[in-house]
XYZ file of C-alpha atoms in Angstrom:
694
model
C -40.199 -6.069 0.575
C -37.984 -8.448 -1.441
C -34.213 -8.583 -1.128
C -33.850 -7.049 -4.607
C -36.116 -4.191 -3.575
C -33.995 -3.610 -0.447
C -30.864 -3.479 -2.579
C -32.445 -1.020 -5.022
C -33.490 1.117 -2.085
C -29.923 1.039 -0.721
C -28.458 2.006 -4.099
C -30.983 4.831 -4.462
C -30.141 6.160 -0.995
C -26.366 6.028 -1.585
C -26.840 7.696 -4.965
C -28.818 10.445 -3.250
C -26.097 10.859 -0.603
C -23.449 11.164 -3.318
C -25.581 13.674 -5.244
C -26.058 15.714 -2.069
C -22.309 15.620 -1.424
C -21.528 16.765 -4.969
C -23.898 19.718 -4.622
C -22.314 20.608 -1.285
C -18.811 20.533 -2.746
C -19.845 22.613 -5.744
C -20.783 25.406 -3.351
C -17.067 25.903 -2.565
C -15.183 28.340 -4.813
C -13.095 26.885 -7.643
C -9.551 26.074 -6.506
C -10.601 25.959 -2.852
C -8.075 24.593 -0.368
C -8.990 24.082 3.291
C -7.118 26.086 5.877
C -4.907 24.051 8.180
C -5.399 25.439 11.671
C -3.725 24.420 14.888
C -6.013 22.643 17.324
C -6.369 24.895 20.401
C -5.090 22.927 23.381
C -3.494 23.570 26.719
C -0.639 21.083 26.375
C 0.671 21.863 29.843
C -2.636 20.751 31.374
C -2.802 17.653 29.184
C 0.326 15.497 29.602
C 1.347 12.901 27.023
C -0.269 10.022 28.841
C -3.735 11.579 28.479
C -3.717 12.144 24.743
C -6.765 10.011 24.144
C -9.922 11.040 22.314
C -12.175 11.640 25.320
C -9.633 13.847 27.092
C -9.060 16.003 24.014
C -12.769 16.332 23.272
C -13.487 17.268 26.897
C -11.534 20.509 26.601
C -13.817 23.527 26.322
C -11.499 25.236 23.818
C -11.597 22.199 21.552
C -15.385 21.948 21.711
C -15.733 25.623 20.801
C -13.255 25.228 17.952
C -15.117 22.238 16.494
C -18.462 24.003 16.726
C -17.031 27.020 14.904
C -15.518 24.850 12.164
C -18.789 22.993 11.552
C -20.783 26.255 11.443
C -18.395 27.597 8.790
C -19.112 24.661 6.450
C -22.071 24.576 4.064
C -24.917 22.809 5.879
C -25.075 20.040 3.294
C -21.482 19.026 4.018
C -22.160 17.822 7.552
C -25.499 16.265 6.558
C -23.868 14.326 3.715
C -21.018 13.295 5.991
C -23.374 11.884 8.622
C -25.566 10.164 6.018
C -22.612 8.489 4.305
C -21.332 7.266 7.667
C -24.792 5.995 8.600
C -24.938 3.862 5.447
C -21.721 2.109 6.431
C -22.729 1.801 10.083
C -26.057 0.236 9.183
C -24.428 -2.247 6.810
C -21.972 -3.280 9.539
C -24.882 -3.684 11.957
C -26.657 -5.909 9.424
C -23.549 -8.098 9.407
C -23.917 -8.377 13.181
C -20.824 -6.307 13.969
C -21.222 -4.400 17.224
C -19.329 -3.545 20.369
C -19.715 -5.457 23.595
C -18.847 -4.302 27.097
C -16.358 -7.143 27.454
C -15.882 -8.732 24.024
C -13.889 -11.936 23.860
C -11.086 -11.854 21.284
C -11.822 -13.510 17.982
C -10.291 -16.998 17.756
C -8.126 -15.945 14.798
C -6.597 -13.207 16.953
C -5.606 -15.651 19.663
C -3.520 -17.444 17.032
C -1.787 -14.184 16.141
C 1.508 -13.785 17.982
C 1.464 -9.975 17.845
C -2.030 -9.825 19.334
C -1.100 -12.238 22.114
C 2.041 -10.252 22.918
C 0.068 -7.013 23.038
C -2.619 -8.577 25.218
C -0.013 -9.932 27.644
C 1.833 -6.600 27.738
C -1.398 -4.693 28.383
C -2.354 -7.113 31.176
C 1.062 -6.825 32.827
C 0.973 -3.049 32.530
C -2.533 -2.909 34.076
C -1.287 -5.052 36.962
C 1.616 -2.673 37.564
C -0.749 0.304 37.445
C -3.022 -1.280 40.065
C -0.019 -1.883 42.319
C 1.373 1.623 41.827
C 1.561 3.942 44.834
C 0.961 7.010 42.680
C -2.515 6.428 41.226
C -2.650 9.965 39.843
C 0.344 9.243 37.614
C -0.047 5.508 37.142
C -0.005 5.674 33.321
C 2.495 8.488 32.710
C 3.233 7.661 29.069
C -0.231 6.496 28.026
C 0.711 2.920 27.098
C -2.303 1.462 28.883
C -4.827 3.548 26.951
C -3.008 3.058 23.655
C -2.767 -0.720 24.155
C -6.436 -1.147 25.078
C -7.526 0.966 22.091
C -5.366 -1.135 19.777
C -6.779 -4.382 21.162
C -10.320 -3.097 20.635
C -9.508 -2.030 17.052
C -8.082 -5.428 16.190
C -10.943 -7.316 17.825
C -13.602 -5.410 15.877
C -11.578 -5.614 12.645
C -11.390 -9.407 12.958
C -15.217 -9.582 12.874
C -16.024 -6.772 10.443
C -16.267 -7.031 6.653
C -14.372 -4.350 4.717
C -12.230 -3.703 7.821
C -9.002 -2.912 5.973
C -10.691 -0.641 3.455
C -12.644 1.263 6.107
C -9.691 1.820 8.422
C -7.502 2.874 5.472
C -9.981 5.397 4.083
C -11.710 6.599 7.262
C -9.061 6.241 9.976
C -7.789 3.528 12.279
C -10.611 4.155 14.783
C -13.385 4.158 12.167
C -14.704 0.721 13.115
C -14.899 1.746 16.781
C -17.094 4.737 15.955
C -19.152 2.947 13.299
C -20.105 0.195 15.763
C -20.658 2.413 18.826
C -24.067 3.438 20.177
C -25.424 6.680 18.729
C -27.871 9.272 19.992
C -29.234 9.514 16.448
C -30.500 5.948 16.666
C -28.057 4.627 14.075
C -24.304 4.446 14.076
C -22.365 7.020 12.077
C -19.065 8.840 11.852
C -18.654 12.438 12.981
C -16.046 14.683 11.297
C -13.969 14.855 14.481
C -13.918 11.021 14.619
C -12.400 10.859 11.144
C -8.672 10.474 10.405
C -6.416 10.561 7.339
C -3.719 8.361 8.856
C -4.355 5.484 6.434
C -4.499 7.395 3.162
C -0.766 7.111 2.446
C -1.026 3.313 2.717
C -3.179 3.207 -0.426
C 0.112 3.188 -2.341
C 1.382 0.066 -0.523
C 0.969 -3.328 -2.113
C 0.108 -5.167 1.114
C -2.743 -2.735 1.807
C -3.978 -3.063 -1.759
C -3.845 -6.859 -1.643
C -5.788 -6.873 1.642
C -8.487 -4.549 0.327
C -8.690 -6.425 -2.961
C -9.116 -9.685 -1.067
C -11.864 -8.217 1.136
C -13.846 -7.003 -1.857
C -13.372 -9.932 -4.217
C -13.922 -12.684 -1.645
C -17.309 -11.429 -0.459
C -20.366 -13.489 -1.359
C -21.305 -12.476 -4.953
C -24.873 -11.843 -3.786
C -23.471 -8.963 -1.680
C -21.687 -7.234 -4.559
C -24.161 -4.341 -4.571
C -23.695 -3.895 -0.825
C -19.927 -3.842 -1.283
C -20.208 -1.224 -4.020
C -22.340 0.924 -1.717
C -19.742 0.674 1.075
C -16.942 1.670 -1.317
C -18.951 4.599 -2.673
C -20.025 5.824 0.764
C -16.438 5.580 2.036
C -15.029 7.653 -0.809
C -17.843 10.150 -0.277
C -16.562 10.647 3.261
C -13.006 11.025 1.914
C -14.208 13.623 -0.597
C -16.042 15.662 2.041
C -13.114 15.418 4.465
C -10.815 16.794 1.755
C -12.656 20.119 2.050
C -12.447 20.302 5.849
C -9.819 21.851 8.111
C -7.665 18.842 9.167
C -7.529 20.205 12.727
C -11.094 18.891 13.086
C -9.855 15.312 12.902
C -9.158 14.674 16.584
C -8.244 11.041 15.995
C -4.981 12.227 14.442
C -3.877 13.672 17.797
C -4.258 10.622 20.048
C -1.570 8.393 21.543
C -1.234 5.055 19.753
C 0.977 2.043 19.177
C 3.347 3.001 16.352
C 5.044 -0.346 15.824
C 5.241 -3.809 17.355
C 8.045 -6.293 16.784
C 9.235 -9.266 18.817
C 7.250 -8.218 21.887
C 8.622 -4.672 21.816
C 6.347 -1.657 21.367
C 6.883 1.871 20.120
C 4.154 4.420 20.700
C 3.644 8.156 20.538
C 0.991 10.840 20.383
C -0.064 13.803 18.301
C 0.117 14.456 14.559
C 3.911 14.274 14.818
C 3.652 10.502 15.191
C 1.806 10.021 11.889
C 2.224 10.171 8.142
C -0.659 12.327 6.920
C -1.636 12.587 3.280
C -4.046 15.078 1.734
C -5.999 14.878 -1.516
C -6.712 17.701 -3.976
C -10.280 18.862 -3.192
C -11.014 19.898 -6.782
C -10.674 16.323 -8.026
C -13.415 15.019 -5.760
C -16.502 16.197 -7.679
C -15.711 14.220 -10.865
C -14.539 11.298 -8.706
C -17.915 11.104 -6.965
C -19.777 11.532 -10.236
C -17.968 8.596 -11.819
C -18.536 6.427 -8.731
C -22.256 7.257 -8.828
C -22.386 6.231 -12.502
C -20.629 2.955 -11.737
C -22.671 2.111 -8.663
C -25.596 0.689 -10.612
C -23.617 -0.558 -13.625
C -23.216 -4.381 -13.425
C -20.037 -4.212 -15.521
C -18.088 -2.791 -12.571
C -17.334 -4.595 -9.324
C -16.718 -3.105 -5.880
C -12.971 -3.671 -6.399
C -13.182 -1.762 -9.681
C -14.863 1.190 -7.975
C -12.293 1.140 -5.172
C -9.262 1.427 -7.447
C -10.944 3.697 -9.988
C -11.520 6.148 -7.136
C -7.940 5.733 -5.889
C -6.716 6.439 -9.413
C -8.920 9.514 -9.835
C -7.886 11.003 -6.479
C -4.887 13.316 -6.683
C -2.440 13.537 -3.804
C -1.933 17.126 -2.755
C 0.902 16.548 -0.301
C 2.239 14.231 2.386
C 3.335 15.399 5.829
C 5.762 13.258 7.830
C 6.097 14.095 11.503
C 6.761 17.815 12.029
C 8.401 18.339 8.643
C 6.966 20.656 6.043
C 4.285 19.076 3.872
C 5.802 17.630 0.681
C 3.940 18.027 -2.633
C 3.780 14.753 -4.576
C 3.074 13.985 -8.209
C 2.153 10.742 -9.969
C 3.515 9.220 -13.160
C 1.681 10.609 -16.190
C 1.373 9.229 -19.720
C 0.627 10.863 -23.039
C -1.266 7.881 -24.475
C -2.847 4.825 -22.820
C -3.390 1.874 -25.178
C -6.514 -0.123 -24.309
C -6.375 -3.349 -26.285
C -7.135 -7.073 -26.328
C -3.899 -8.978 -25.812
C -4.645 -11.952 -28.062
C -5.523 -9.584 -30.936
C -2.959 -6.828 -30.618
C -0.255 -7.345 -27.969
C 2.571 -8.450 -30.271
C 1.802 -5.851 -32.946
C 1.569 -2.961 -30.480
C 4.678 -4.083 -28.582
C 6.627 -4.137 -31.852
C 5.895 -0.421 -32.347
C 7.829 0.328 -29.153
C 11.115 -0.809 -30.723
C 11.775 2.609 -32.257
C 10.514 4.815 -29.437
C 13.030 6.850 -27.420
C 13.638 6.149 -23.746
C 11.258 8.075 -21.525
C 8.404 8.092 -24.048
C 4.905 8.481 -22.636
C 2.971 5.661 -24.327
C 1.460 3.138 -21.911
C 1.261 -0.544 -22.868
C 0.852 -2.929 -19.949
C 3.621 -5.412 -20.801
C 6.037 -2.545 -21.505
C 5.185 -0.383 -18.490
C 5.291 -2.559 -15.409
C 3.656 -1.675 -12.090
C 5.979 -0.866 -9.221
C 4.751 -1.646 -5.750
C 1.060 -1.832 -6.658
C -1.399 -4.547 -7.652
C -2.449 -4.884 -11.275
C -5.993 -3.543 -10.940
C -4.831 -0.433 -9.122
C -1.969 0.070 -11.577
C -4.149 -0.160 -14.689
C -6.753 2.289 -13.406
C -4.120 4.657 -11.993
C -2.260 4.700 -15.307
C -5.438 5.274 -17.306
C -6.620 8.103 -15.047
C -3.150 9.695 -15.371
C -3.170 9.662 -19.176
C -3.825 12.640 -21.445
C -5.602 10.422 -23.952
C -6.802 6.834 -24.322
C -6.655 4.928 -27.601
C -9.166 2.097 -27.690
C -7.840 -0.423 -30.195
C -10.958 -1.927 -31.727
C -10.219 -5.493 -32.737
C -12.313 -8.619 -33.268
C -12.242 -9.856 -29.684
C -12.031 -6.536 -27.826
C -15.576 -6.712 -26.472
C -15.128 -10.271 -25.251
C -12.816 -9.011 -22.503
C -14.321 -7.612 -19.316
C -11.074 -5.720 -18.702
C -11.298 -4.016 -22.084
C -14.923 -3.055 -21.511
C -14.071 -1.594 -18.112
C -11.204 0.465 -19.519
C -13.511 1.772 -22.249
C -16.207 2.592 -19.676
C -13.806 4.574 -17.494
C -12.310 6.341 -20.511
C -15.726 7.503 -21.669
C -16.728 8.538 -18.138
C -13.589 10.681 -17.807
C -13.861 12.085 -21.328
C -17.444 13.138 -20.615
C -16.098 15.254 -17.749
C -13.260 16.752 -19.752
C -10.536 14.812 -17.921
C -8.988 13.134 -20.993
C -9.488 12.448 -24.712
C -10.660 9.140 -26.224
C -9.967 7.809 -29.725
C -11.240 4.542 -31.179
C -8.855 3.219 -33.813
C -8.228 0.062 -35.788
C -5.047 -1.844 -34.968
C -3.125 -0.515 -38.016
C -4.176 3.054 -37.198
C -3.219 2.617 -33.534
C 0.221 1.313 -34.561
C 0.656 4.264 -36.916
C -0.307 6.671 -34.141
C 2.247 5.164 -31.763
C 4.999 5.407 -34.374
C 4.172 9.008 -35.328
C 2.991 10.484 -32.027
C 4.893 8.271 -29.587
C 8.333 9.896 -29.987
C 6.863 13.282 -29.040
C 5.296 12.016 -25.805
C 7.114 12.001 -22.493
C 6.412 9.983 -19.393
C 6.255 12.419 -16.495
C 7.640 10.567 -13.517
C 6.275 11.213 -10.057
C 8.423 12.910 -7.438
C 8.798 10.564 -4.454
C 11.100 12.972 -2.531
C 13.584 10.345 -1.409
C 16.274 12.197 0.520
C 17.504 9.845 3.278
C 20.528 7.592 2.780
C 19.739 3.875 2.958
C 23.152 2.366 3.615
C 24.221 4.606 6.503
C 21.014 3.953 8.465
C 21.144 0.173 7.929
C 24.737 0.063 9.165
C 23.987 2.312 12.160
C 21.140 0.053 13.257
C 22.807 -3.277 12.572
C 24.444 -3.273 16.012
C 21.614 -1.540 17.891
C 20.038 -3.698 20.619
C 16.487 -2.478 19.920
C 16.616 -3.482 16.225
C 17.105 -7.250 16.640
C 17.496 -9.699 14.990
C 20.795 -8.165 13.888
C 24.506 -8.193 14.600
C 23.911 -7.213 18.245
C 21.618 -10.162 18.974
C 23.945 -12.469 17.019
C 26.918 -11.495 19.182
C 24.775 -11.545 22.326
C 23.925 -15.182 21.568
C 27.631 -15.963 21.303
C 27.420 -16.963 17.637
C 30.424 -16.303 15.421
C 30.013 -13.490 12.904
C 33.004 -14.754 10.880
C 30.871 -15.830 7.858
C 29.993 -12.150 7.423
C 33.598 -10.951 7.370
C 34.192 -10.353 3.653
C 31.080 -8.193 3.146
C 31.618 -6.342 6.437
C 35.180 -5.521 5.391
C 34.053 -4.143 2.032
C 31.334 -2.017 3.652
C 33.915 -0.547 6.035
C 35.881 1.097 3.231
C 34.961 4.143 1.164
C 32.541 3.081 -1.606
C 33.594 3.562 -5.216
C 30.403 2.999 -7.240
C 31.972 4.494 -10.391
C 34.671 1.801 -10.353
C 33.634 -1.435 -12.146
C 36.193 -3.383 -10.094
C 34.612 -2.179 -6.848
C 31.130 -3.131 -8.070
C 32.381 -6.575 -9.055
C 34.026 -6.974 -5.651
C 30.734 -5.953 -4.017
C 28.807 -8.602 -5.945
C 31.400 -11.229 -5.058
C 31.337 -10.258 -1.370
C 27.523 -10.392 -1.209
C 27.321 -13.833 -2.805
C 30.282 -15.222 -0.868
C 28.828 -13.991 2.434
C 25.394 -15.429 1.729
C 26.886 -18.742 0.663
C 28.985 -18.983 3.846
C 26.002 -18.068 6.030
C 23.859 -20.819 4.486
C 26.706 -23.304 4.944
C 27.180 -22.270 8.598
C 23.451 -22.365 9.419
C 21.686 -24.504 6.779
C 18.384 -24.544 8.671
C 18.386 -20.800 9.307
C 19.262 -21.243 12.976
C 20.086 -18.920 14.487
C 17.908 -16.637 12.398
C 20.086 -13.732 13.546
C 22.903 -14.900 11.241
C 20.745 -15.007 8.111
C 18.999 -11.730 9.085
C 22.307 -9.920 9.629
C 23.680 -11.173 6.322
C 20.583 -9.921 4.500
C 20.854 -6.524 6.205
C 24.498 -6.227 5.115
C 23.412 -7.160 1.566
C 20.706 -4.488 1.723
C 23.333 -1.945 2.825
C 25.555 -3.024 -0.084
C 22.837 -2.649 -2.731
C 21.606 0.614 -1.192
C 24.891 2.498 -1.676
C 24.224 6.020 -3.016
C 20.427 5.442 -3.032
C 17.894 7.345 -0.960
C 14.731 6.441 0.959
C 12.079 8.812 2.315
C 13.131 8.832 5.962
C 14.841 7.017 8.820
C 11.559 5.352 9.735
C 11.144 4.194 6.128
C 14.560 2.491 6.146
C 13.822 0.805 9.451
C 10.503 -0.348 8.110
C 12.307 -1.805 5.087
C 14.599 -3.788 7.380
C 11.535 -5.022 9.286
C 10.002 -6.135 5.988
C 13.208 -7.957 5.074
C 13.169 -9.743 8.440
C 9.507 -10.618 7.926
C 10.196 -12.116 4.485
C 12.978 -14.181 6.028
C 10.673 -15.321 8.831
C 8.033 -16.433 6.312
C 10.647 -18.193 4.205
C 11.860 -20.208 7.193
C 8.400 -20.907 8.665
C 7.130 -22.233 5.341
C 10.211 -24.379 4.782
C 11.055 -22.618 1.513
C 14.745 -22.666 2.470
C 14.689 -26.482 2.352
C 13.434 -26.542 -1.238
C 15.918 -28.258 -3.564
C 15.729 -25.416 -6.093
C 16.365 -22.848 -3.366
C 19.349 -24.833 -2.102
C 20.838 -24.964 -5.581
C 20.933 -21.169 -5.819
C 20.551 -20.044 -2.200
C 22.933 -17.030 -2.421
C 21.161 -15.681 -5.529
C 17.682 -16.132 -4.009
C 18.745 -14.451 -0.757
C 20.341 -11.613 -2.752
C 17.009 -11.363 -4.562
C 15.245 -10.700 -1.232
C 17.717 -7.980 -0.228
C 17.654 -6.461 -3.715
C 13.855 -6.299 -3.747
C 13.789 -4.344 -0.481
C 16.604 -2.026 -1.651
C 14.717 -1.232 -4.862
C 11.483 -0.509 -3.022
C 13.202 1.692 -0.419
C 14.788 3.726 -3.216
C 11.368 4.417 -4.708
C 12.275 2.190 -7.698
C 15.186 4.533 -8.397
C 18.127 2.418 -7.270
C 21.421 4.135 -8.151
C 22.136 3.088 -11.744
C 25.763 2.356 -10.854
C 24.599 -0.378 -8.442
C 22.103 -1.928 -10.871
C 24.799 -4.187 -12.457
C 25.705 -5.479 -8.985
C 22.083 -6.401 -8.222
C 21.708 -8.004 -11.660
C 24.829 -10.092 -11.186
C 24.012 -11.116 -7.603
C 20.468 -12.233 -8.498
C 21.417 -13.943 -11.761
C 19.770 -17.346 -11.952
C 17.033 -16.318 -9.516
C 15.457 -13.253 -11.147
C 15.888 -10.708 -13.932
C 16.164 -7.005 -13.073
C 14.197 -5.034 -15.651
C 13.003 -1.458 -15.291
C 13.770 -1.422 -11.542
C 11.580 -4.495 -11.055
C 12.844 -7.994 -10.213
C 11.041 -10.454 -12.491
C 10.761 -14.168 -11.717
C 10.520 -16.471 -14.727
C 7.344 -18.554 -14.369
C 7.021 -19.719 -17.964
C 7.975 -23.350 -17.488
C 6.104 -25.609 -15.032
C 8.171 -27.434 -12.463
C 10.083 -26.995 -9.216
C 11.816 -23.700 -10.139
C 8.504 -22.034 -10.991
C 6.825 -23.345 -7.846
C 9.618 -21.942 -5.678
C 9.666 -18.571 -7.410
C 5.934 -18.125 -7.013
C 6.224 -18.903 -3.286
C 9.011 -16.336 -2.941
C 6.908 -13.743 -4.775
C 3.969 -14.473 -2.469
C 6.195 -14.124 0.624
C 7.444 -10.737 -0.566
C 3.951 -9.457 -1.357
C 2.665 -10.649 2.035
C 5.547 -8.718 3.630
C 4.565 -5.513 1.766
C 7.442 -5.634 -0.715
C 6.111 -4.873 -4.180
C 9.246 -4.707 -6.326
C 8.752 -8.202 -7.748
C 6.846 -9.511 -10.760
C 6.578 -12.596 -12.961
C 7.048 -13.530 -16.613
C 4.433 -15.955 -17.962
C 3.242 -17.342 -21.285
C -0.120 -16.292 -22.680
C -1.068 -19.970 -23.128
C -0.202 -20.804 -19.505
C -1.526 -17.941 -17.392
C 0.041 -18.596 -14.009
C -1.369 -15.386 -12.556
C -4.866 -16.911 -12.446
C -3.779 -19.154 -9.578
C -3.031 -18.630 -5.900
C 0.046 -19.410 -3.778
C 0.198 -19.421 0.031
C -3.031 -17.429 0.240
C -1.893 -14.720 -2.223
C -3.849 -14.434 -5.522
C -1.170 -14.172 -8.203
C -3.308 -11.884 -10.361
C -2.215 -9.010 -8.122
C 1.409 -9.424 -9.262
C 3.062 -7.278 -11.930
C 3.190 -9.576 -14.938
C 4.841 -9.730 -18.363
C 2.654 -12.007 -20.504
C 4.505 -13.359 -23.517
C 2.486 -13.841 -26.698
C 3.930 -15.720 -29.696
C 6.808 -13.787 -31.271
C 7.346 -11.371 -28.406
C 10.585 -13.043 -27.269
C 12.255 -11.600 -30.351
C 11.364 -8.018 -29.517
C 14.385 -6.162 -28.199
C 12.371 -4.133 -25.687
C 10.941 -7.255 -24.039
C 13.520 -9.896 -24.900
C 16.092 -8.139 -22.706
C 13.835 -8.724 -19.721
C 13.480 -12.446 -20.335
C 17.042 -13.547 -21.010
């Protein structure tokens, strides 16, 4: 059999699996929601240190519960689930990915500081366990099991294609199960081996960049294989959305929660995870559209991935033991699908008279926040009530335009939106007449936790270094920080313009003094503490999701700083010329992201003023001007790449249509993932865009 025949056979099998899954899901009543049971467990007999998969599964009560849950499902559900998992397992096996009794770490992992630290910590812990007098209680908190599981996950992920996508969609242990021996003769994934712990990360830019890179950098001859893996993975997600989450035992195990500077935080049970659920009713059309796109050469694996993510609807997110929080996405009344060189300026000009909060989507006017471009475009289209395809001379010469039209028709055929095909003059007339009546429905991020108070509480905490504690411990003077510290010690007055101006002055003065005191970023604690104080300043009156979210934001800020110093960006002449503004830009970007792109409007002028000369704050997004070639552009692109690599997605670029910077790559980051305002001739004069470029 030829290679083409093998690929056709694979596509046919995956199509059959999807069809079987759709039929299984249609057997559920309309509006069905899975019950959310409690896993029956004798927690007294199972101490924290034994919360690993084998111990949980060994309990008779758990086995009986799982058997009952599976029997209650339509038979096709489990069959489809196993078949979809087998497709992925077999593809991984064909890539030579398998488990070994004593696998040596991948060379790339040995160069990774976090992996080395974890390996050393696990080895030291194992040594202490062997020397312990109490062998029955040698691992009382379960660190040994959690560390070894994490090392195995990372080792397999380093060798497996699609690793980030699979662990995000199917659970952090998915690669372990998909490469393990199976009694069925081929590897697969059982429902109880599944986990939803990565679903919430689909909204994070670093996750999206990683998945995009995995899918777009594969050998083009394997594009069909990649599309099959994406489709099979989302089939598993769809089927899991109809199951009782208590079946997913992987969500109950002990694991490493975070790792920073050789320190580890770990915990067990669902209370240690952020768990997201999807609306089951959206999964049938999602699978149907994926099946249609599987054999269509117009669409790539990356297209299918983000089309599916756009079509999926989040039902709720549960953080720790809090009540599940319903979430909604931004919605638009009209999505304008157009060819930029034919229609961008004309369509953008129609926005001049629209009221604030209108619901018409045009890419250069509605910038992505915290997501890559491909994901943003498909998410916005799938969240529109109608799509207007602006038929112009060069529309069909653009692959992007053809893909938007394909998805629009696929959704319209399933009653999910309306499609109109209009000439450019008719589209402009529609925007002017219908646009004022539309409203953009903003998503509800449920940000309820104060940013500033948490940053200031942690800034002197020994376990959150580098910070003020580690700075003082090293005997380094904190005097350069004095003006901003003093201002943060008094009652904030965000309604007072004089206070806001004093805040801006204190931020810039502090950052300037810190750079003067430690021009090479040594000790890093001084620069890190200054940035954390700046973050606290910009975060006044703004809210994040949780304490953990704020701490994660500080970690991201420290990571950006680490990358900046390691790559020598701080020595760049352009950076030196505006160092306080560029450092304020880093702190401002993290503050905006933590606030869910809803930074308190009273603090927006302070961020604008502090970052002036480095970036432009427009629509709660910090835009870097990349229109003119030269040293400033080169630096700004490197800063944008460092932020994206650190999972901060509140930054974008402004470029000219005749010099498309986003087609390049900087420090390993493809710039096409960045939010981008592309300026076509005449657009600088438009009030709605010109304000963002001056």
